[in-house]
CSV table of C-alpha atoms and ligand atoms in Angstrom, one decimal:
chain,number,residue,atom,x,y,z
V,1107,MET,CA,-0.2,39.1,-37.7
V,1108,SER,CA,0.4,41.6,-40.4
V,1109,ASP,CA,-1.3,41.7,-43.8
V,1110,VAL,CA,1.8,40.3,-45.5
V,1111,ARG,CA,1.0,37.1,-47.3
V,1112,VAL,CA,3.7,35.4,-49.4
V,1113,ARG,CA,4.0,32.0,-51.0
V,1114,PHE,CA,6.6,29.5,-52.2
V,1115,ALA,CA,5.1,27.9,-55.2
V,1116,PRO,CA,7.4,25.1,-56.5
V,1117,SER,CA,6.6,23.0,-59.5
V,1118,PRO,CA,7.3,19.4,-58.2
V,1119,THR,CA,9.2,18.3,-61.3
V,1120,GLY,CA,12.5,17.4,-59.4
V,1121,PHE,CA,14.3,17.7,-56.2
V,1122,LEU,CA,14.3,21.0,-54.4
V,1123,HIS,CA,17.4,22.7,-55.8
V,1124,VAL,CA,19.5,25.5,-54.3
V,1125,GLY,CA,17.7,28.2,-56.3
V,1126,GLY,CA,14.3,27.0,-55.1
V,1127,ALA,CA,15.5,26.7,-51.6
V,1128,ARG,CA,16.8,30.3,-51.7
V,1129,THR,CA,13.4,31.4,-53.0
V,1130,ALA,CA,11.6,29.6,-50.2
V,1131,LEU,CA,14.0,31.0,-47.6
V,1132,PHE,CA,13.6,34.6,-48.8
V,1133,ASN,CA,9.8,34.3,-48.7
V,1134,TRP,CA,10.0,32.7,-45.2
V,1135,LEU,CA,12.4,35.5,-44.0
V,1136,PHE,CA,10.2,38.2,-45.4
V,1137,ALA,CA,7.1,36.7,-43.8
V,1138,ARG,CA,8.8,36.1,-40.4
V,1139,HIS,CA,10.3,39.6,-40.4
V,1140,ALA,CA,6.9,41.2,-41.1
V,1141,GLY,CA,5.0,38.9,-38.9
V,1142,GLY,CA,3.0,37.8,-42.0
V,1143,THR,CA,1.9,34.5,-43.4
V,1144,PHE,CA,4.1,32.0,-45.4
V,1145,ILE,CA,2.1,29.8,-47.7
V,1146,LEU,CA,3.2,26.6,-49.5
V,1147,ARG,CA,1.6,26.1,-52.8
V,1148,ILE,CA,2.5,23.1,-55.0
V,1149,GLU,CA,2.1,24.1,-58.7
V,1150,ASP,CA,1.4,20.6,-60.0
V,1151,THR,CA,-0.6,21.3,-63.0
V,1152,ASP,CA,1.9,19.8,-65.3
V,1153,ILE,CA,0.8,16.2,-64.6
V,1154,GLU,CA,3.3,14.6,-66.9
V,1155,ARG,CA,6.3,16.1,-65.1
V,1156,THR,CA,4.9,15.9,-61.6
V,1157,ARG,CA,5.9,13.0,-59.3
V,1158,GLU,CA,4.6,12.3,-55.8
V,1159,GLU,CA,8.1,11.7,-54.5
V,1160,TRP,CA,9.1,15.3,-55.5
V,1161,VAL,CA,6.0,16.6,-53.7
V,1162,THR,CA,7.0,14.9,-50.5
V,1163,GLY,CA,10.7,15.5,-51.0
V,1164,ILE,CA,10.3,19.3,-51.4
V,1165,GLN,CA,8.3,19.4,-48.1
V,1166,SER,CA,10.7,17.2,-46.2
V,1167,THR,CA,13.7,19.3,-47.4
V,1168,LEU,CA,11.9,22.6,-46.4
V,1169,ARG,CA,11.3,21.1,-43.0
V,1170,TRP,CA,14.9,20.0,-42.7
V,1171,LEU,CA,15.9,23.6,-43.4
V,1172,GLY,CA,13.5,24.8,-40.7
V,1173,LEU,CA,11.3,26.7,-43.2
V,1174,ASP,CA,7.9,26.0,-41.6
V,1175,TRP,CA,4.8,27.2,-43.5
V,1176,ASP,CA,1.6,28.6,-42.0
V,1177,GLU,CA,-0.9,27.6,-44.7
V,1178,GLY,CA,-0.9,24.7,-47.2
V,1179,PRO,CA,0.4,22.8,-48.8
V,1180,PHE,CA,-2.2,23.7,-51.4
V,1181,ARG,CA,-2.1,21.7,-54.5
V,1182,GLN,CA,-3.2,23.2,-57.8
V,1183,SER,CA,-4.3,19.7,-58.9
V,1184,GLU,CA,-7.0,19.9,-56.3
V,1185,ARG,CA,-8.3,23.3,-57.3
V,1186,ALA,CA,-9.2,22.5,-60.9
V,1187,HIS,CA,-12.7,23.9,-60.5
V,1188,LEU,CA,-11.4,27.4,-59.8
V,1189,TYR,CA,-9.3,27.5,-63.0
V,1190,ALA,CA,-12.2,26.1,-65.1
V,1191,GLU,CA,-14.5,28.8,-63.7
V,1192,ALA,CA,-11.9,31.5,-64.4
V,1193,ALA,CA,-11.4,30.2,-68.0
V,1194,ASP,CA,-15.1,30.2,-68.6
V,1195,LYS,CA,-15.3,33.8,-67.3
V,1196,LEU,CA,-12.5,34.9,-69.6
V,1197,VAL,CA,-14.1,33.3,-72.6
V,1198,ALA,CA,-17.4,34.8,-71.8
V,1199,SER,CA,-15.9,38.3,-71.5
V,1200,GLY,CA,-14.0,37.9,-74.7
V,1201,HIS,CA,-10.5,38.0,-73.2
V,1202,ALA,CA,-10.0,34.4,-74.3
V,1203,TYR,CA,-11.3,32.0,-76.8
V,1204,ARG,CA,-11.6,28.2,-77.2
V,1205,GLU,CA,-9.6,26.5,-79.9
V,1206,GLY,CA,-10.2,22.8,-79.9
V,1207,GLY,CA,-9.9,21.8,-76.2
V,1208,ALA,CA,-7.5,24.6,-75.5
V,1209,VAL,CA,-8.2,28.1,-74.3
V,1210,ARG,CA,-6.1,31.0,-75.5
V,1211,PHE,CA,-5.8,34.4,-74.0
V,1212,ARG,CA,-5.7,37.5,-76.2
V,1213,PRO,CA,-3.6,40.3,-74.7
V,1214,PRO,CA,-4.9,43.8,-75.4
V,1215,ALA,CA,-3.4,45.2,-78.6
V,1216,GLU,CA,-2.8,48.5,-76.9
V,1217,GLY,CA,-1.6,50.0,-73.7
V,1218,ALA,CA,1.1,48.8,-71.4
V,1219,THR,CA,1.4,46.7,-68.2
V,1220,THR,CA,3.5,48.2,-65.4
V,1221,PHE,CA,4.4,46.6,-62.1
V,1222,THR,CA,6.7,47.4,-59.2
V,1223,ASP,CA,9.7,45.2,-58.4
V,1224,VAL,CA,11.4,46.1,-55.2
V,1225,ILE,CA,14.7,44.9,-56.5
V,1226,ARG,CA,14.5,46.2,-60.0
V,1227,GLY,CA,12.2,49.2,-59.8
V,1228,ASP,CA,9.2,49.8,-62.0
V,1229,ILE,CA,9.0,47.6,-65.1
V,1230,THR,CA,6.7,48.4,-68.1
V,1231,VAL,CA,5.9,45.9,-70.8
V,1232,ASP,CA,4.1,47.1,-74.0
V,1233,ASN,CA,1.1,44.9,-74.4
V,1234,SER,CA,1.5,44.9,-78.2
V,1235,THR,CA,4.8,42.9,-77.7
V,1236,LEU,CA,2.8,40.0,-76.1
V,1237,GLU,CA,1.4,37.3,-78.3
V,1238,GLU,CA,-1.6,35.2,-77.6
V,1239,PHE,CA,-0.9,32.4,-75.1
V,1240,VAL,CA,-2.5,29.2,-73.9
V,1241,ILE,CA,-4.2,29.3,-70.5
V,1242,VAL,CA,-5.9,25.9,-70.7
V,1243,ARG,CA,-4.2,23.0,-72.5
V,1244,SER,CA,-6.1,20.8,-74.8
V,1245,THR,CA,-6.0,18.2,-72.0
V,1246,GLY,CA,-8.1,20.5,-69.9
V,1247,HIS,CA,-5.3,21.3,-67.5
V,1248,PRO,CA,-4.6,25.0,-66.8
V,1249,THR,CA,-1.2,26.5,-67.6
V,1250,PHE,CA,1.0,28.4,-65.2
V,1251,TYR,CA,-0.4,31.8,-66.4
V,1252,LEU,CA,-4.0,31.0,-65.4
V,1253,ALA,CA,-3.4,28.9,-62.2
V,1254,ASN,CA,-0.8,31.3,-60.9
V,1255,ALA,CA,-3.0,34.3,-61.5
V,1256,VAL,CA,-6.1,32.7,-60.0
V,1257,ASP,CA,-4.3,31.5,-56.9
V,1258,ASP,CA,-2.4,34.6,-56.1
V,1259,VAL,CA,-5.6,36.5,-56.1
V,1260,ASP,CA,-7.5,33.8,-54.2
V,1261,MET,CA,-4.9,33.5,-51.6
V,1262,GLY,CA,-4.5,37.2,-51.1
V,1263,ILE,CA,-0.8,37.2,-51.9
V,1264,THR,CA,0.7,40.7,-51.2
V,1265,HIS,CA,4.3,40.0,-52.3
V,1266,VAL,CA,5.5,37.7,-55.0
V,1267,ILE,CA,9.1,36.8,-54.3
V,1268,ARG,CA,10.6,34.4,-56.8
V,1269,GLY,CA,13.5,33.8,-59.2
V,1270,GLU,CA,14.3,36.2,-62.0
V,1271,ASP,CA,13.7,33.5,-64.6
V,1272,LEU,CA,10.0,34.2,-64.0
V,1273,LEU,CA,10.2,37.9,-64.8
V,1274,PRO,CA,9.2,37.5,-68.5
V,1275,SER,CA,5.9,35.9,-67.4
V,1276,THR,CA,4.9,38.6,-65.0
V,1277,ALA,CA,3.1,40.9,-67.5
V,1278,ARG,CA,1.0,38.0,-68.9
V,1279,VAL,CA,-0.1,36.8,-65.4
V,1280,LEU,CA,-1.1,40.4,-64.5
V,1281,LEU,CA,-3.1,40.7,-67.7
V,1282,VAL,CA,-5.0,37.5,-66.8
V,1283,ARG,CA,-5.6,38.9,-63.3
V,1284,GLU,CA,-6.9,42.2,-64.7
V,1285,ALA,CA,-9.2,40.4,-67.2
V,1286,LEU,CA,-10.6,38.5,-64.2
V,1287,GLY,CA,-11.4,41.8,-62.5
V,1288,THR,CA,-8.4,42.3,-60.1
V,1289,THR,CA,-6.6,45.5,-60.9
V,1290,GLU,CA,-4.7,45.5,-57.6
V,1291,GLN,CA,-1.2,44.1,-57.9
V,1292,PRO,CA,1.1,42.4,-55.5
V,1293,VAL,CA,4.6,43.8,-55.1
V,1294,PHE,CA,7.2,41.8,-56.9
V,1295,ALA,CA,10.7,40.9,-56.0
V,1296,HIS,CA,12.6,38.9,-58.6
V,1297,LEU,CA,15.6,37.4,-57.0
V,1298,PRO,CA,18.9,37.4,-58.8
V,1299,LEU,CA,20.1,34.4,-60.8
V,1300,LEU,CA,22.4,31.9,-59.1
V,1301,VAL,CA,25.6,31.3,-61.1
V,1302,GLY,CA,28.6,29.1,-60.9
V,1303,GLN,CA,32.3,30.0,-61.0
V,1304,ASP,CA,32.1,30.6,-64.8
V,1305,ARG,CA,29.2,33.1,-64.2
V,1306,GLN,CA,26.9,30.8,-66.1
V,1307,LYS,CA,23.5,29.8,-64.6
V,1308,LEU,CA,24.0,27.3,-61.8
V,1309,SER,CA,23.5,23.8,-63.1
V,1310,LYS,CA,24.7,20.2,-62.4
V,1311,ARG,CA,28.0,21.1,-64.2
V,1312,HIS,CA,28.9,23.2,-61.2
V,1313,GLY,CA,28.4,20.4,-58.7
V,1314,ASP,CA,25.4,19.5,-56.6
V,1315,VAL,CA,22.3,21.5,-57.1
V,1316,ALA,CA,19.8,19.4,-55.1
V,1317,LEU,CA,19.5,20.4,-51.5
V,1318,GLU,CA,19.3,16.8,-50.4
V,1319,ASP,CA,22.8,16.2,-51.8
V,1320,TYR,CA,24.1,18.7,-49.3
V,1321,ARG,CA,22.3,17.1,-46.5
V,1322,ASP,CA,23.7,13.7,-47.6
V,1323,LYS,CA,27.2,15.1,-47.8
V,1324,GLY,CA,27.3,16.2,-44.2
V,1325,TYR,CA,26.2,19.9,-44.3
V,1326,LEU,CA,24.2,21.2,-41.4
V,1327,ALA,CA,20.8,22.6,-42.1
V,1328,GLU,CA,21.6,25.8,-40.1
V,1329,ALA,CA,24.8,26.3,-42.1
V,1330,LEU,CA,23.2,25.8,-45.4
V,1331,ARG,CA,20.4,28.1,-44.5
V,1332,ASN,CA,22.9,30.8,-43.4
V,1333,TYR,CA,24.7,30.4,-46.7
V,1334,LEU,CA,21.5,30.5,-48.8
V,1335,ALA,CA,20.6,33.8,-47.1
V,1336,LEU,CA,23.8,35.3,-48.4
V,1337,LEU,CA,22.9,34.5,-52.0
V,1338,GLY,CA,21.8,37.9,-53.1
V,1339,TRP,CA,21.4,39.4,-49.6
V,1340,ALA,CA,23.9,40.4,-46.9
V,1341,PRO,CA,23.5,42.0,-43.5
V,1342,ARG,CA,24.5,45.6,-43.6
V,1343,ASP,CA,27.6,45.1,-41.6
V,1344,GLY,CA,28.8,42.4,-44.0
V,1345,ARG,CA,29.2,39.5,-41.5
V,1346,GLU,CA,29.0,36.0,-42.8
V,1347,ILE,CA,28.0,33.9,-39.9
V,1348,VAL,CA,24.5,35.2,-39.0
V,1349,PRO,CA,22.2,33.5,-36.6
V,1350,ILE,CA,18.8,32.9,-38.1
V,1351,ASP,CA,17.0,35.2,-35.6
V,1352,ASP,CA,19.3,38.0,-36.7
V,1353,VAL,CA,18.7,37.3,-40.4
V,1354,VAL,CA,15.0,37.5,-39.7
V,1355,ALA,CA,15.4,40.7,-37.9
V,1356,GLU,CA,17.6,42.3,-40.5
V,1357,PHE,CA,16.2,41.0,-43.7
V,1358,ARG,CA,14.9,43.6,-46.1
V,1359,LEU,CA,13.9,42.9,-49.7
V,1360,GLU,CA,15.3,46.4,-50.6
V,1361,ASP,CA,18.7,45.1,-49.7
V,1362,VAL,CA,18.6,42.2,-52.2
V,1363,THR,CA,21.0,42.8,-55.1
V,1364,LYS,CA,20.2,42.7,-58.8
V,1365,ALA,CA,23.5,41.2,-59.7
V,1366,ALA,CA,23.8,37.5,-60.1
V,1367,ALA,CA,24.8,35.6,-57.0
V,1368,PHE,CA,27.8,33.3,-57.2
V,1369,PHE,CA,27.3,29.9,-55.5
V,1370,ASP,CA,30.7,29.5,-53.9
V,1371,HIS,CA,31.3,26.0,-52.6
V,1372,GLN,CA,34.4,27.1,-50.7
V,1373,LYS,CA,32.4,29.7,-48.8
V,1374,LEU,CA,29.7,27.2,-48.0
V,1375,ASP,CA,32.4,24.8,-46.7
V,1376,HIS,CA,33.9,27.5,-44.6
V,1377,ILE,CA,30.5,28.4,-43.1
V,1378,ASN,CA,29.6,24.8,-42.5
V,1379,GLY,CA,33.0,24.3,-40.7
V,1380,GLU,CA,32.2,27.3,-38.4
V,1381,TYR,CA,28.7,25.8,-37.6
V,1382,ILE,CA,30.3,22.4,-36.8
V,1383,ARG,CA,32.8,24.0,-34.5
V,1384,ALA,CA,30.0,25.9,-32.7
V,1385,LEU,CA,28.1,22.8,-31.9
V,1386,PRO,CA,28.2,21.5,-28.3
V,1387,VAL,CA,30.5,18.4,-28.4
V,1388,ALA,CA,27.7,16.1,-27.5
V,1389,THR,CA,25.7,17.4,-30.5
V,1390,PHE,CA,28.7,17.0,-32.7
V,1391,VAL,CA,29.0,13.4,-31.5
V,1392,ARG,CA,25.3,12.7,-32.1
V,1393,GLU,CA,25.4,14.2,-35.6
V,1394,SER,CA,28.5,12.3,-36.5
V,1395,LEU,CA,27.3,8.8,-35.4
V,1396,PRO,CA,25.3,8.1,-38.5
V,1397,TRP,CA,28.4,8.8,-40.5
V,1398,LEU,CA,30.4,6.4,-38.4
V,1399,GLU,CA,27.9,3.6,-38.2
V,1400,THR,CA,26.6,3.5,-41.7
V,1401,ASP,CA,28.9,1.8,-44.2
V,1402,PRO,CA,32.1,2.3,-42.2
V,1403,PRO,CA,35.6,1.7,-43.7
V,1404,TRP,CA,36.4,-0.5,-40.7
V,1405,PRO,CA,34.9,-3.8,-39.4
V,1406,PRO,CA,31.7,-2.4,-37.7
V,1407,GLU,CA,32.4,-4.4,-34.5
V,1408,ASN,CA,35.6,-2.5,-34.1
V,1409,PHE,CA,33.8,0.8,-33.5
V,1410,ASP,CA,34.0,2.1,-30.0
V,1411,ALA,CA,31.9,5.0,-29.1
V,1412,ASP,CA,34.0,5.9,-26.0
V,1413,VAL,CA,37.1,6.1,-28.1
V,1414,PHE,CA,35.3,8.4,-30.6
V,1415,ASP,CA,34.0,10.5,-27.7
V,1416,ARG,CA,37.6,11.1,-26.6
V,1417,MET,CA,38.7,12.2,-30.1
V,1418,ALA,CA,35.5,14.1,-30.9
V,1419,PRO,CA,36.5,17.6,-29.7
V,1420,LEU,CA,39.7,17.4,-31.8
V,1421,VAL,CA,38.0,16.2,-34.9
V,1422,GLN,CA,35.3,18.8,-34.5
V,1423,GLU,CA,38.0,21.5,-34.9
V,1424,ARG,CA,39.2,20.1,-38.2
V,1425,VAL,CA,36.3,19.1,-40.4
V,1426,LYS,CA,34.2,21.2,-42.8
V,1427,THR,CA,31.5,18.6,-43.2
V,1428,LEU,CA,30.3,15.6,-41.2
V,1429,ALA,CA,31.3,13.4,-44.2
V,1430,GLU,CA,34.9,14.1,-43.4
V,1431,VAL,CA,34.6,12.6,-39.9
V,1432,PRO,CA,35.2,8.9,-40.7
V,1433,ALA,CA,38.5,9.6,-42.4
V,1434,MET,CA,39.7,11.5,-39.4
V,1435,VAL,CA,39.3,8.6,-37.0
V,1436,ASP,CA,39.5,5.5,-39.2
V,1437,PHE,CA,43.0,4.6,-37.9
V,1438,LEU,CA,41.4,4.1,-34.5
V,1439,PHE,CA,39.0,1.4,-35.7
V,1440,LEU,CA,40.9,-0.3,-38.6
V,1441,ASP,CA,42.9,-3.3,-37.7
V,1442,GLU,CA,45.7,-1.8,-39.8
V,1443,PRO,CA,45.9,1.7,-41.1
V,1444,VAL,CA,45.3,2.2,-44.8
V,1445,ILE,CA,48.5,3.8,-46.0
V,1446,ASP,CA,48.1,6.6,-48.5
V,1447,GLU,CA,51.1,5.9,-50.8
V,1448,LYS,CA,51.7,9.5,-51.7
V,1449,ALA,CA,51.8,10.3,-48.0
V,1450,TRP,CA,54.2,7.4,-47.4
V,1451,ASN,CA,56.6,8.5,-50.2
V,1452,LYS,CA,56.7,12.0,-48.9
V,1453,ALA,CA,57.1,11.2,-45.2
V,1454,MET,CA,59.4,8.2,-45.4
V,1455,LYS,CA,62.5,10.0,-46.8
V,1456,PRO,CA,65.7,9.7,-44.7
V,1457,PRO,CA,66.1,10.0,-41.8
V,1458,ALA,CA,62.6,8.5,-41.4
V,1459,ALA,CA,63.9,5.0,-40.6
V,1460,ASP,CA,66.1,6.3,-37.8
V,1461,VAL,CA,63.3,8.5,-36.5
V,1462,LEU,CA,61.0,5.5,-36.3
V,1463,ASP,CA,63.6,3.4,-34.5
V,1464,ASP,CA,64.1,6.1,-31.9
V,1465,ALA,CA,60.4,6.6,-31.5
V,1466,VAL,CA,59.9,2.9,-30.9
V,1467,ALA,CA,62.6,3.0,-28.3
V,1468,ALA,CA,61.1,6.0,-26.6
V,1469,TYR,CA,57.5,4.9,-26.8
V,1470,GLU,CA,58.3,1.5,-25.2
V,1471,THR,CA,59.0,3.1,-21.9
V,1472,THR,CA,57.4,6.6,-21.8
V,1473,GLU,CA,54.4,7.4,-19.7
V,1474,TRP,CA,51.4,7.0,-22.1
V,1475,THR,CA,49.9,10.5,-22.1
V,1476,SER,CA,49.9,13.0,-24.9
V,1477,GLU,CA,52.1,15.4,-23.0
V,1478,ALA,CA,54.7,12.7,-22.3
V,1479,LEU,CA,54.6,11.6,-26.0
V,1480,HIS,CA,55.0,15.1,-27.1
V,1481,GLY,CA,58.1,15.4,-24.8
V,1482,VAL,CA,59.9,12.3,-25.9
V,1483,THR,CA,59.1,12.9,-29.6
V,1484,LEU,CA,60.5,16.3,-29.4
V,1485,ALA,CA,63.7,14.8,-28.0
V,1486,VAL,CA,63.8,12.4,-31.0
V,1487,ALA,CA,63.5,15.3,-33.3
V,1488,VAL,CA,66.2,17.3,-31.6
V,1489,GLY,CA,68.4,14.2,-31.8
V,1490,HIS,CA,68.2,14.3,-35.6
V,1491,GLY,CA,68.4,18.1,-35.9
V,1492,LEU,CA,64.8,18.1,-37.1
V,1493,LYS,CA,61.8,20.4,-36.4
V,1494,LEU,CA,59.1,18.6,-34.4
V,1495,ALA,CA,56.7,18.6,-37.4
V,1496,LYS,CA,59.3,16.9,-39.6
V,1497,ALA,CA,59.8,14.1,-37.1
V,1498,GLN,CA,56.1,13.7,-36.6
V,1499,ALA,CA,55.5,13.1,-40.3
V,1500,PRO,CA,56.8,9.5,-40.6
V,1501,ILE,CA,55.2,8.6,-37.2
V,1502,ARG,CA,51.9,10.0,-38.3
V,1503,VAL,CA,51.9,8.1,-41.6
V,1504,ALA,CA,53.0,4.9,-40.0
V,1505,VAL,CA,50.3,5.1,-37.4
V,1506,THR,CA,47.4,6.7,-39.2
V,1507,GLY,CA,48.3,6.2,-42.9
V,1508,ARG,CA,47.9,9.9,-43.7
V,1509,THR,CA,49.7,13.2,-43.4
V,1510,VAL,CA,46.7,15.0,-42.0
V,1511,GLY,CA,44.4,14.2,-39.1
V,1512,PRO,CA,43.7,15.1,-35.5
V,1513,PRO,CA,46.7,16.2,-33.3
V,1514,LEU,CA,49.3,13.3,-33.3
V,1515,PHE,CA,50.0,12.9,-29.6
V,1516,GLU,CA,46.4,12.8,-28.6
V,1517,SER,CA,45.8,10.3,-31.4
V,1518,LEU,CA,48.7,8.1,-30.1
V,1519,ALA,CA,47.4,8.4,-26.6
V,1520,VAL,CA,44.0,7.2,-27.6
V,1521,LEU,CA,45.2,4.4,-29.9
V,1522,GLY,CA,47.3,2.9,-27.1
V,1523,ARG,CA,50.9,1.8,-26.7
V,1524,GLN,CA,50.7,-1.6,-28.2
V,1525,ARG,CA,49.0,-0.7,-31.4
V,1526,VAL,CA,51.2,2.3,-31.9
V,1527,LEU,CA,54.3,0.2,-31.4
V,1528,ASP,CA,53.0,-2.5,-33.8
V,1529,ARG,CA,52.3,0.1,-36.5
V,1530,LEU,CA,55.7,1.8,-36.1
V,1531,GLN,CA,57.4,-1.6,-36.4
V,1532,ALA,CA,55.4,-2.6,-39.4
V,1533,ALA,CA,56.4,0.7,-41.1
V,1534,ARG,CA,60.0,0.1,-40.1
V,1535,ALA,CA,59.9,-3.4,-41.6
V,1536,ARG,CA,58.5,-2.1,-44.8
V,1537,LEU,CA,61.2,0.6,-45.0
V,1538,ALA,CA,63.9,-2.1,-44.5
V,1539,GLU,CA,62.3,-4.1,-47.3
V,1540,GLN,CA,62.3,-1.1,-49.6
V,1541,ALA,CA,65.9,-0.4,-48.8
V,1542,ALA,CA,66.8,-4.0,-49.7
V,1543,GLU,CA,65.1,-3.8,-53.1
T,2105,LIG,N1,5.9,27.2,-60.1
T,2105,LIG,C1,6.8,28.2,-60.5
T,2105,LIG,C2,8.2,27.5,-60.6
T,2105,LIG,O1,8.4,26.6,-59.9
T,2105,LIG,C3,7.0,29.4,-59.6
T,2105,LIG,C4,5.8,30.3,-59.7
T,2105,LIG,C5,5.9,31.6,-58.9
T,2105,LIG,O2,6.7,31.6,-57.9
T,2105,LIG,O3,5.3,32.5,-59.3
T,2105,LIG,O4,9.0,27.9,-61.4
């Protein structure tokens, strides 16, 4: 083990959000790259805003992302004696004074505080610009400045990697450390802000910000982790799909950018799609099952795992998230397809009725394989002077209800002759009704 010791120090006042997850990941990457120690420290001194469910939620989300920690979780709420001792010491040495129940820290009137930030260079803050600040609240609870300073010293933290929103607090925390007798400083790395499309700080307005929402929407942990690694960092050759071992090997804090990082949902979807396609089919099937079995749009007893197995490789090629899987295969398990009316209106223009009639005639007798279905449908298309895709459209909408989905002939083959014919005839009857109106 190297001497490198880093920590992720979330305040459990909400779900782990993408910014926090990126901070956790960069700490983890730095520690793993250096063969150092990654510590989890829960900064739960704000008892009013802390909830136990967030404390456990943050840990389970970190585990889901594969960010295992070597020490902790330490909880500041269990270390109150250390902060009380430190406060006493600061009062005794005159660096702080009591005011009612609170303790306030007096920054020196002169001099400057300088620290090194690997991403931003040396930063100097004039001590005279800092006002007095509270280190123990009147409730007796320590504030961030005190608890953070005491713990980073106590835990031997060598590198402080965290969001740039904490930059303004750095000088104050360093002054507290110094007043407590620690002149040695950790190296800092303040990670760039995450922004939405409008370049404003990432917030709920830009879509989901809680990591759990991404898990619940069918993103794979590996894909999300890969994407998070690219928020402010990139491998030197610029590739986007980077296996985690490579990220660990190539990660350098010096390569993290100062510029705000754009949280790009499209890029995330693209990366997630790539990871889904890279799964062994059996894994894809296993990962998809919860999406097919929980709250399905079809009568649950209709679900047939063997039928899904047959379609799975084709579906896997076409989805960006696991949440998209049910809509790709619902036509196989619904008693009747749910017709998308926009798709219907687009696909059922003349000569759709004639195409459907010819398809029915051809499908009654053809051999029931995707190759044979392809062949006879091509003949139907040619018969009407249509491109194959044009002739497929009314057939696809009649059978699946949609204009997009897995390849048509494989879908027909799996659905079976009788159900295909029934659906084509139902569509044909509806067209006749529409014509009569
Ligand atoms: N607890 C602080 C927060 O969640 C982070 C403290 C730190 O990383 O230094 O904002």
